[in-house]
């Protein structure tokens, strides 16, 4: 009995991982109902599970076309899953608790800290309330703009529905869209308004609520934390570098940037670079990209978005710490310093662990997919990286996945959203602390 209690103790990682699993289970049940499909027939459970996981893990990989396969009921279910998945299970529960005037206990605060990837519990409830305000304001303004723009080509009521759906999907970096035919935003590649608003939504969702909160408070506080400085700097550098490389690689490609005007080529390159953070929407044909561009995207999707955001991957801060550790070693320095702050050794160990576990999962998933799917290796790697990074871009493989391939991608999306370390802690019966230390040994490295 005592052993059983170790497994069923509700630790923060277990609540976080279990909350996502519960949302996915409910979403699967609703999406498998005949009322959710245009055909009036029950959706196969594996397709319903895949769609529910993709929505809850805010990924956007699709085995069926959202705009043509699902009814309004099914689309609304997907939208709710996206919102719950993007903001988090514990965040939503806390909002209801505050609305019911319930006290937020220390245990609840610890769980919120885990779900938001915070360093401590100080100010966590205040941040949760800011998340609600920021989400409502940003999504509302974006929805109104999309509705205004789309009303020029469809009835107002239809445009308003599309506006709300795409504002929520883009802000939560989910990648679901309703235009049909797996076209995504390709019809609007030259539309500066839709592109700019979409990119802002993706960036706001991808940098995380911690950074967003500090940016809003910056005019009065005049300060940013080390976390925000690293996230904003890394986002800027990786986005500009990716945009430049995409522009160079695809400049003459007749299937992507080739036929476009110079200003549209720049806009499309920047959009694709930003969407790699975790958004899963595209304005050019991903299947038509050159191999060099697709491999660049694999690297960027593996890095992912910021901690505490709606994105997956190993996270921006992890990548920065890895690069910083390499530069520190090459320069012969003892301490790694970022913005005049020394990075603790434990953070370097943590970043290394994240990266290696992520690489192991990506390699294992790619090998398994290569065994059951007969497509090109780069296409398979692209899809696995997209699932792990919860990005949602597809090189064309996902709609052709068999049963084993769908299960593979489902697992990768869940791991990418929940996080490898959180999942590992959730599965541990009990954390053990060593009562002794071994003598230090020396190894030859390099």
CSV table of C-alpha atoms in Angstrom, one decimal:
chain,number,residue,atom,x,y,z
A,1,UNK,CA,0.0,0.0,0.0
A,2,UNK,CA,2.9,2.3,0.9
A,3,UNK,CA,4.5,1.6,-2.5
A,4,UNK,CA,1.3,2.5,-4.3
A,5,UNK,CA,1.1,5.9,-2.6
A,6,UNK,CA,4.5,6.8,-4.1
A,7,UNK,CA,3.2,6.3,-7.6
A,8,UNK,CA,-0.1,8.0,-7.1
A,9,UNK,CA,1.1,11.1,-5.2
A,10,UNK,CA,0.0,14.2,-7.1
A,11,UNK,CA,3.3,16.0,-7.6
A,12,UNK,CA,3.4,19.1,-9.8
A,13,UNK,CA,5.0,17.3,-12.8
A,14,UNK,CA,2.3,14.5,-12.6
A,15,UNK,CA,-0.5,17.1,-12.5
A,16,UNK,CA,1.0,19.0,-15.4
A,17,UNK,CA,1.5,15.8,-17.6
A,18,UNK,CA,-1.8,14.3,-16.5
A,19,UNK,CA,-3.8,17.5,-17.1
A,20,UNK,CA,-2.7,17.5,-20.8
A,21,UNK,CA,-3.5,13.8,-21.1
A,22,UNK,CA,-7.0,14.4,-19.6
A,23,UNK,CA,-7.7,17.3,-22.1
A,24,UNK,CA,-6.5,15.1,-25.0
A,25,UNK,CA,-8.7,12.2,-23.9
A,26,UNK,CA,-11.8,14.4,-23.6
A,27,UNK,CA,-11.0,16.0,-27.0
A,28,UNK,CA,-10.6,12.6,-28.6
A,29,UNK,CA,-14.0,11.5,-27.4
A,30,UNK,CA,-15.7,14.7,-28.7
A,31,UNK,CA,-13.9,14.7,-32.1
A,32,UNK,CA,-14.8,11.0,-32.7
A,33,UNK,CA,-18.5,11.8,-32.4
A,34,UNK,CA,-20.5,11.7,-35.7
A,35,UNK,CA,-21.5,15.4,-35.1
A,36,UNK,CA,-17.9,16.5,-35.4
A,37,UNK,CA,-17.4,15.2,-39.0
A,38,UNK,CA,-19.1,16.7,-42.1
A,39,UNK,CA,-19.7,13.1,-43.4
A,40,UNK,CA,-21.9,12.4,-40.3
A,41,UNK,CA,-19.8,9.3,-39.6
A,42,UNK,CA,-17.7,8.7,-36.5
A,43,UNK,CA,-14.0,9.7,-37.0
A,44,UNK,CA,-11.6,6.8,-36.6
A,45,UNK,CA,-10.3,6.9,-33.0
A,46,UNK,CA,-6.6,7.2,-34.1
A,47,UNK,CA,-7.4,10.2,-36.3
A,48,UNK,CA,-9.5,11.8,-33.5
A,49,UNK,CA,-6.6,11.1,-31.0
A,50,UNK,CA,-4.1,12.6,-33.5
A,51,UNK,CA,-6.1,15.8,-34.0
A,52,UNK,CA,-6.9,16.2,-30.3
A,53,UNK,CA,-3.2,15.8,-29.4
A,54,UNK,CA,-2.1,18.2,-32.2
A,55,UNK,CA,-4.6,20.8,-30.9
A,56,UNK,CA,-3.9,20.3,-27.2
A,57,UNK,CA,-0.1,20.3,-27.8
A,58,UNK,CA,-0.6,23.4,-30.0
A,59,UNK,CA,1.2,21.7,-32.9
A,60,UNK,CA,-1.0,21.9,-36.0
A,61,UNK,CA,0.1,18.7,-37.8
A,62,UNK,CA,-3.0,17.3,-39.6
A,63,UNK,CA,-4.1,13.9,-40.8
A,64,UNK,CA,-7.5,15.4,-42.0
A,65,UNK,CA,-8.2,18.9,-43.3
A,66,UNK,CA,-9.7,21.0,-40.5
A,67,UNK,CA,-11.6,23.3,-42.9
A,68,UNK,CA,-13.4,20.6,-44.9
A,69,UNK,CA,-13.5,17.5,-42.7
A,70,UNK,CA,-14.9,18.9,-39.4
A,71,UNK,CA,-18.2,20.5,-38.8
A,72,UNK,CA,-18.5,23.8,-36.9
A,73,UNK,CA,-18.9,21.7,-33.7
A,74,UNK,CA,-15.7,19.8,-34.5
A,75,UNK,CA,-13.8,23.1,-35.3
A,76,UNK,CA,-15.0,24.7,-32.0
A,77,UNK,CA,-13.8,21.6,-30.1
A,78,UNK,CA,-10.4,22.0,-31.7
A,79,UNK,CA,-10.4,25.7,-30.9
A,80,UNK,CA,-11.1,25.1,-27.2
A,81,UNK,CA,-8.4,22.4,-27.1
A,82,UNK,CA,-6.0,24.9,-28.7
A,83,UNK,CA,-6.8,27.5,-26.1
A,84,UNK,CA,-6.6,25.1,-23.2
A,85,UNK,CA,-3.4,23.6,-24.5
A,86,UNK,CA,-1.8,26.9,-25.2
A,87,UNK,CA,-2.6,28.5,-21.8
A,88,UNK,CA,-2.2,25.3,-19.8
A,89,UNK,CA,-4.4,23.1,-17.7
A,90,UNK,CA,-3.4,24.6,-14.3
A,91,UNK,CA,-3.7,28.1,-15.6
A,92,UNK,CA,-7.3,27.5,-16.6
A,93,UNK,CA,-8.1,25.7,-13.3
A,94,UNK,CA,-6.7,28.7,-11.4
A,95,UNK,CA,-8.8,31.2,-13.3
A,96,UNK,CA,-11.9,29.2,-12.3
A,97,UNK,CA,-10.7,29.0,-8.7
A,98,UNK,CA,-10.2,32.8,-8.6
A,99,UNK,CA,-13.6,33.4,-10.2
A,100,UNK,CA,-15.2,31.2,-7.5
A,101,UNK,CA,-13.2,33.2,-4.9
A,102,UNK,CA,-11.3,30.1,-3.8
A,103,UNK,CA,-7.9,30.4,-2.0
A,104,UNK,CA,-4.9,29.5,-4.0
A,105,UNK,CA,-2.9,27.1,-1.8
A,106,UNK,CA,0.9,26.7,-1.7
A,107,UNK,CA,0.5,23.3,-3.5
A,108,UNK,CA,-1.5,25.1,-6.2
A,109,UNK,CA,1.2,27.7,-6.6
A,110,UNK,CA,3.9,25.0,-6.9
A,111,UNK,CA,1.9,23.4,-9.7
A,112,UNK,CA,1.5,26.7,-11.4
A,113,UNK,CA,5.2,27.3,-11.2
A,114,UNK,CA,5.8,23.9,-12.9
A,115,UNK,CA,3.3,24.6,-15.6
A,116,UNK,CA,4.6,28.1,-16.4
A,117,UNK,CA,8.3,27.1,-16.1
A,118,UNK,CA,8.9,29.7,-13.4
A,119,UNK,CA,12.0,29.8,-11.1
A,120,UNK,CA,9.9,30.5,-8.0
A,121,UNK,CA,6.3,30.9,-6.8
A,122,UNK,CA,6.6,34.6,-6.0
A,123,UNK,CA,4.0,36.6,-8.1
A,124,UNK,CA,2.7,33.4,-9.8
A,125,UNK,CA,-1.0,34.2,-9.3
A,126,UNK,CA,-0.4,37.8,-10.4
A,127,UNK,CA,1.2,36.5,-13.6
A,128,UNK,CA,-1.7,34.1,-14.2
A,129,UNK,CA,-4.1,37.0,-14.2
A,130,UNK,CA,-1.9,38.9,-16.6
A,131,UNK,CA,-1.9,35.9,-18.9
A,132,UNK,CA,-5.7,36.1,-19.0
A,133,UNK,CA,-5.7,39.8,-19.8
A,134,UNK,CA,-2.9,39.6,-22.4
A,135,UNK,CA,-4.6,36.7,-24.1
A,136,UNK,CA,-8.0,38.3,-24.3
A,137,UNK,CA,-6.7,41.6,-25.5
A,138,UNK,CA,-4.2,40.3,-28.1
A,139,UNK,CA,-6.6,37.7,-29.5
A,140,UNK,CA,-9.5,40.2,-29.6
A,141,UNK,CA,-7.6,42.9,-31.6
A,142,UNK,CA,-6.2,40.3,-34.0
A,143,UNK,CA,-9.6,38.7,-34.5
A,144,UNK,CA,-11.2,42.0,-35.3
A,145,UNK,CA,-8.5,42.8,-37.9
A,146,UNK,CA,-8.8,39.3,-39.5
A,147,UNK,CA,-12.6,39.7,-39.6
A,148,UNK,CA,-12.3,43.1,-41.3
A,149,UNK,CA,-9.8,41.9,-43.8
A,150,UNK,CA,-11.6,38.6,-44.6
A,151,UNK,CA,-15.0,40.4,-44.8
A,152,UNK,CA,-13.8,41.7,-48.2
A,153,UNK,CA,-14.0,38.2,-49.6
A,154,UNK,CA,-16.7,36.4,-47.5
A,155,UNK,CA,-19.9,37.3,-45.6
A,156,UNK,CA,-19.3,39.2,-42.3
A,157,UNK,CA,-20.5,36.5,-40.0
A,158,UNK,CA,-18.2,34.0,-41.7
A,159,UNK,CA,-15.3,36.4,-41.6
A,160,UNK,CA,-15.8,37.0,-37.9
A,161,UNK,CA,-15.8,33.3,-37.2
A,162,UNK,CA,-12.6,32.9,-39.3
A,163,UNK,CA,-11.1,35.9,-37.5
A,164,UNK,CA,-11.6,34.5,-34.0
A,165,UNK,CA,-10.4,31.0,-35.0
A,166,UNK,CA,-7.2,32.1,-36.6
A,167,UNK,CA,-6.4,34.7,-33.9
A,168,UNK,CA,-6.6,32.1,-31.2
A,169,UNK,CA,-4.7,29.5,-33.3
A,170,UNK,CA,-1.9,31.9,-34.2
A,171,UNK,CA,-1.5,33.4,-30.7
A,172,UNK,CA,-1.2,29.9,-29.2
A,173,UNK,CA,1.2,28.9,-32.0
A,174,UNK,CA,-1.2,26.0,-33.0
A,175,UNK,CA,-1.1,26.2,-36.8
A,176,UNK,CA,-4.7,25.2,-37.4
A,177,UNK,CA,-6.5,27.0,-40.2
A,178,UNK,CA,-9.8,26.8,-42.0
A,179,UNK,CA,-9.0,27.7,-45.6
A,180,UNK,CA,-9.1,24.1,-46.8
A,181,UNK,CA,-7.0,21.9,-49.0
A,182,UNK,CA,-4.0,22.0,-46.6
A,183,UNK,CA,-3.2,25.4,-48.2
A,184,UNK,CA,-2.6,27.2,-44.9
A,185,UNK,CA,-1.9,30.9,-45.6
A,186,UNK,CA,-0.3,30.4,-49.0
A,187,UNK,CA,-3.1,32.5,-50.7
A,188,UNK,CA,-2.0,35.5,-48.6
A,189,UNK,CA,1.7,35.3,-49.2
A,190,UNK,CA,1.7,38.9,-50.6
A,191,UNK,CA,-0.8,40.3,-48.1
A,192,UNK,CA,1.2,42.6,-45.8
A,193,UNK,CA,-1.6,43.1,-43.3
A,194,UNK,CA,-2.4,39.4,-42.6
A,195,UNK,CA,1.3,38.6,-42.6
A,196,UNK,CA,2.3,41.3,-40.1
A,197,UNK,CA,-0.6,40.6,-37.7
A,198,UNK,CA,0.1,36.8,-37.9
A,199,UNK,CA,3.8,37.3,-37.3
A,200,UNK,CA,3.1,39.5,-34.2
A,201,UNK,CA,0.7,36.9,-32.8
A,202,UNK,CA,3.3,34.1,-33.3
A,203,UNK,CA,6.0,36.2,-31.7
A,204,UNK,CA,3.8,37.2,-28.7
A,205,UNK,CA,2.9,33.5,-28.1
A,206,UNK,CA,6.4,32.2,-28.8
A,207,UNK,CA,8.4,34.4,-26.4
A,208,UNK,CA,6.3,33.3,-23.4
A,209,UNK,CA,4.2,35.2,-20.9
A,210,UNK,CA,7.1,35.9,-18.6
A,211,UNK,CA,8.8,38.0,-21.3
A,212,UNK,CA,5.5,39.5,-22.5
A,213,UNK,CA,4.7,40.6,-19.0
A,214,UNK,CA,8.1,42.3,-18.5
A,215,UNK,CA,7.8,44.0,-21.9
A,216,UNK,CA,4.4,45.5,-20.9
A,217,UNK,CA,5.8,46.7,-17.6
A,218,UNK,CA,9.1,48.0,-19.1
A,219,UNK,CA,8.0,51.6,-19.6
A,220,UNK,CA,7.5,51.9,-15.8
A,221,UNK,CA,10.1,49.4,-14.5
A,222,UNK,CA,12.9,50.1,-17.0
A,223,UNK,CA,14.3,46.6,-16.4
A,224,UNK,CA,14.3,43.2,-18.0
A,225,UNK,CA,15.4,40.0,-16.3
A,226,UNK,CA,18.2,37.9,-17.6
A,227,UNK,CA,15.7,35.4,-19.0
A,228,UNK,CA,13.9,38.0,-21.0
A,229,UNK,CA,17.1,39.5,-22.4
A,230,UNK,CA,18.3,36.0,-23.5
A,231,UNK,CA,15.0,35.1,-25.1
A,232,UNK,CA,14.6,38.4,-27.0
A,233,UNK,CA,18.2,38.4,-28.2
A,234,UNK,CA,18.1,34.7,-29.3
A,235,UNK,CA,14.7,35.2,-31.0
A,236,UNK,CA,16.0,38.2,-32.9
A,237,UNK,CA,19.3,36.6,-34.0
A,238,UNK,CA,17.8,33.2,-35.0
A,239,UNK,CA,14.8,34.8,-36.8
A,240,UNK,CA,17.0,37.2,-38.9
A,241,UNK,CA,19.5,34.5,-39.6
A,242,UNK,CA,16.8,32.0,-40.7
A,243,UNK,CA,15.1,34.7,-42.8
A,244,UNK,CA,18.4,35.5,-44.6
A,245,UNK,CA,19.2,31.9,-45.3
A,246,UNK,CA,15.7,31.1,-46.5
A,247,UNK,CA,15.9,34.1,-48.8
A,248,UNK,CA,19.2,33.0,-50.2
A,249,UNK,CA,18.3,29.3,-50.6
A,250,UNK,CA,14.9,29.8,-52.1
A,251,UNK,CA,15.5,33.0,-54.2
A,252,UNK,CA,15.4,31.2,-57.5
A,253,UNK,CA,13.2,28.3,-56.6
A,254,UNK,CA,10.2,28.3,-59.0
A,255,UNK,CA,8.1,26.4,-56.4
A,256,UNK,CA,8.5,28.9,-53.6
A,257,UNK,CA,10.1,32.4,-53.7
A,258,UNK,CA,11.1,32.4,-57.4
A,259,UNK,CA,7.9,33.9,-59.0
A,260,UNK,CA,7.4,36.5,-56.2
A,261,UNK,CA,8.4,40.2,-56.3
A,262,UNK,CA,11.4,41.2,-54.2
A,263,UNK,CA,9.4,42.8,-51.4
A,264,UNK,CA,7.2,39.7,-51.2
A,265,UNK,CA,10.2,37.4,-51.2
A,266,UNK,CA,11.6,39.3,-48.2
A,267,UNK,CA,8.2,39.2,-46.4
A,268,UNK,CA,7.7,35.4,-47.1
A,269,UNK,CA,11.3,34.7,-45.9
A,270,UNK,CA,10.7,36.6,-42.7
A,271,UNK,CA,7.3,34.9,-42.1
A,272,UNK,CA,8.8,31.4,-42.6
A,273,UNK,CA,11.6,32.2,-40.2
A,274,UNK,CA,9.2,33.4,-37.5
A,275,UNK,CA,6.8,30.5,-37.9
A,276,UNK,CA,9.7,28.1,-37.1
A,277,UNK,CA,9.6,29.2,-33.5
A,278,UNK,CA,6.5,27.1,-33.1
A,279,UNK,CA,3.6,28.4,-35.2
A,280,UNK,CA,3.0,25.8,-37.9
A,281,UNK,CA,1.6,28.2,-40.5
A,282,UNK,CA,3.2,28.9,-43.8
A,283,UNK,CA,2.8,31.2,-46.8
A,284,UNK,CA,4.9,29.2,-49.2
A,285,UNK,CA,4.7,25.5,-50.2
A,286,UNK,CA,6.8,23.6,-47.6
A,287,UNK,CA,7.0,20.5,-49.9
A,288,UNK,CA,8.6,22.7,-52.6
A,289,UNK,CA,11.5,23.9,-50.5
A,290,UNK,CA,15.0,22.8,-51.3
A,291,UNK,CA,16.7,20.3,-49.1
A,292,UNK,CA,19.0,22.9,-47.6
A,293,UNK,CA,16.1,25.0,-46.5
A,294,UNK,CA,14.2,22.0,-45.1
A,295,UNK,CA,17.3,20.9,-43.1
A,296,UNK,CA,17.7,24.5,-41.8
A,297,UNK,CA,14.0,24.3,-40.6
A,298,UNK,CA,14.7,21.0,-38.9
A,299,UNK,CA,17.5,22.6,-36.8
A,300,UNK,CA,15.3,25.6,-35.9
A,301,UNK,CA,12.3,23.5,-35.0
A,302,UNK,CA,14.5,21.3,-32.8
A,303,UNK,CA,15.6,24.5,-30.9
A,304,UNK,CA,12.0,25.6,-30.5
A,305,UNK,CA,10.5,28.5,-28.6
A,306,UNK,CA,11.0,30.1,-25.2
A,307,UNK,CA,10.3,28.4,-21.9
A,308,UNK,CA,6.9,29.3,-20.5
A,309,UNK,CA,5.5,29.8,-24.0
A,310,UNK,CA,3.2,27.7,-26.1
A,311,UNK,CA,6.1,26.2,-28.1
A,312,UNK,CA,8.1,23.0,-27.8
A,313,UNK,CA,11.6,21.9,-28.7
A,314,UNK,CA,14.7,22.0,-26.4
A,315,UNK,CA,13.9,25.8,-25.9
A,316,UNK,CA,15.8,28.9,-26.8
A,317,UNK,CA,17.5,29.4,-23.4
A,318,UNK,CA,18.8,25.8,-23.6
A,319,UNK,CA,20.3,26.5,-27.0
A,320,UNK,CA,21.9,29.7,-25.8
A,321,UNK,CA,23.4,28.0,-22.7
A,322,UNK,CA,24.9,25.3,-25.0
A,323,UNK,CA,26.4,27.8,-27.3
A,324,UNK,CA,27.7,29.9,-24.4
A,325,UNK,CA,29.3,26.8,-22.8
A,326,UNK,CA,31.1,26.0,-26.0
A,327,UNK,CA,32.4,29.6,-26.4
A,328,UNK,CA,33.4,29.6,-22.7
A,329,UNK,CA,35.4,26.4,-23.2
A,330,UNK,CA,37.0,27.6,-26.4
A,331,UNK,CA,38.1,30.9,-24.8
A,332,UNK,CA,39.6,29.1,-21.8
A,333,UNK,CA,37.3,30.8,-19.3
A,334,UNK,CA,36.1,29.2,-16.1
A,335,UNK,CA,32.6,30.8,-15.8
A,336,UNK,CA,30.0,31.2,-18.5
A,337,UNK,CA,28.7,34.8,-18.4
A,338,UNK,CA,25.5,36.2,-20.1
A,339,UNK,CA,24.7,39.9,-19.9
A,340,UNK,CA,27.1,40.2,-17.0
A,341,UNK,CA,25.5,37.3,-15.1
A,342,UNK,CA,27.3,34.1,-14.3
A,343,UNK,CA,25.4,31.0,-15.3
A,344,UNK,CA,25.3,28.3,-12.6
A,345,UNK,CA,26.9,24.9,-13.5
A,346,UNK,CA,23.7,23.2,-12.7
A,347,UNK,CA,21.9,25.1,-15.5
A,348,UNK,CA,24.6,24.0,-18.0
A,349,UNK,CA,24.1,20.3,-16.9
A,350,UNK,CA,20.3,20.8,-17.2
A,351,UNK,CA,20.7,22.3,-20.7
A,352,UNK,CA,23.0,19.4,-21.8
A,353,UNK,CA,20.5,16.9,-20.4
A,354,UNK,CA,17.5,18.5,-22.2
A,355,UNK,CA,19.4,18.6,-25.5
A,356,UNK,CA,20.7,15.0,-25.4
A,357,UNK,CA,17.3,13.7,-24.4
A,358,UNK,CA,15.6,15.7,-27.1
A,359,UNK,CA,18.2,14.5,-29.7
A,360,UNK,CA,17.7,10.9,-28.5
A,361,UNK,CA,13.9,11.2,-28.9
A,362,UNK,CA,14.2,12.8,-32.4
A,363,UNK,CA,16.6,10.1,-33.6
A,364,UNK,CA,14.5,7.3,-32.2
A,365,UNK,CA,11.3,8.7,-33.7
A,366,UNK,CA,13.0,9.2,-37.1
A,367,UNK,CA,14.4,5.7,-37.1
A,368,UNK,CA,10.9,4.2,-36.2
A,369,UNK,CA,9.2,6.3,-38.9
A,370,UNK,CA,11.8,5.3,-41.4
A,371,UNK,CA,10.9,1.7,-40.6
A,372,UNK,CA,7.2,2.0,-41.1
A,373,UNK,CA,7.0,4.7,-43.8
A,374,UNK,CA,8.7,4.5,-47.2
A,375,UNK,CA,9.2,8.2,-47.8
A,376,UNK,CA,12.3,10.2,-48.2
A,377,UNK,CA,14.5,10.4,-45.1
A,378,UNK,CA,14.6,14.2,-44.9
A,379,UNK,CA,10.8,14.3,-45.1
A,380,UNK,CA,10.6,11.9,-42.2
A,381,UNK,CA,13.1,13.8,-40.2
A,382,UNK,CA,11.3,17.0,-40.9
A,383,UNK,CA,8.0,15.6,-39.6
A,384,UNK,CA,9.5,14.2,-36.5
A,385,UNK,CA,11.3,17.5,-35.7
A,386,UNK,CA,8.0,19.4,-36.4
A,387,UNK,CA,6.2,17.2,-33.9
A,388,UNK,CA,8.9,17.4,-31.2
A,389,UNK,CA,9.1,21.2,-31.6
A,390,UNK,CA,5.2,21.4,-31.6
A,391,UNK,CA,5.7,23.5,-34.8
A,392,UNK,CA,3.2,21.8,-37.1
A,393,UNK,CA,4.8,22.5,-40.5
A,394,UNK,CA,4.6,19.5,-42.7
A,395,UNK,CA,6.7,18.3,-45.7
A,396,UNK,CA,3.7,16.3,-46.9
A,397,UNK,CA,4.1,13.1,-44.8
A,398,UNK,CA,1.5,13.5,-42.1
A,399,UNK,CA,-1.6,13.0,-44.2
A,400,UNK,CA,0.0,9.8,-45.5
A,401,UNK,CA,0.9,8.3,-42.1
A,402,UNK,CA,-0.1,4.7,-41.3
A,403,UNK,CA,-1.3,3.6,-37.9
A,404,UNK,CA,2.2,3.1,-36.4
A,405,UNK,CA,3.4,6.4,-37.9
A,406,UNK,CA,0.4,8.3,-36.3
A,407,UNK,CA,1.1,6.9,-32.9
A,408,UNK,CA,4.8,7.8,-33.3
A,409,UNK,CA,3.9,11.5,-34.1
A,410,UNK,CA,1.3,11.6,-31.3
A,411,UNK,CA,3.9,10.6,-28.7
A,412,UNK,CA,6.4,13.1,-30.1
A,413,UNK,CA,3.9,15.9,-29.9
A,414,UNK,CA,3.0,15.1,-26.3
A,415,UNK,CA,6.6,14.9,-25.3
A,416,UNK,CA,7.4,18.1,-27.0
A,417,UNK,CA,4.6,20.0,-25.2
A,418,UNK,CA,4.9,18.5,-21.8
A,419,UNK,CA,8.7,18.5,-21.8
A,420,UNK,CA,11.1,15.6,-21.3
A,421,UNK,CA,12.3,16.4,-17.8
A,422,UNK,CA,8.7,17.0,-16.6
A,423,UNK,CA,7.6,13.7,-18.1
A,424,UNK,CA,10.6,11.9,-16.5
A,425,UNK,CA,9.8,13.4,-13.1
A,426,UNK,CA,6.1,12.5,-13.5
A,427,UNK,CA,7.0,8.9,-14.2
A,428,UNK,CA,9.4,8.6,-11.2
A,429,UNK,CA,8.0,6.8,-8.2
A,430,UNK,CA,10.1,9.0,-5.8
A,431,UNK,CA,13.1,11.2,-6.0
A,432,UNK,CA,16.1,9.8,-4.2
A,433,UNK,CA,19.0,11.7,-2.8
A,434,UNK,CA,22.4,10.0,-2.5
A,435,UNK,CA,23.7,9.9,1.1
A,436,UNK,CA,27.3,9.6,-0.1
A,437,UNK,CA,29.6,10.8,-2.9
A,438,UNK,CA,32.1,8.8,-5.0
A,439,UNK,CA,35.8,9.9,-5.3
A,440,UNK,CA,36.4,12.1,-8.3
A,441,UNK,CA,37.8,10.4,-11.4
A,442,UNK,CA,39.5,11.8,-14.5
A,443,UNK,CA,38.7,11.1,-18.2
A,444,UNK,CA,40.5,12.1,-21.4
A,445,UNK,CA,38.1,14.2,-23.5
A,446,UNK,CA,38.6,15.3,-27.1
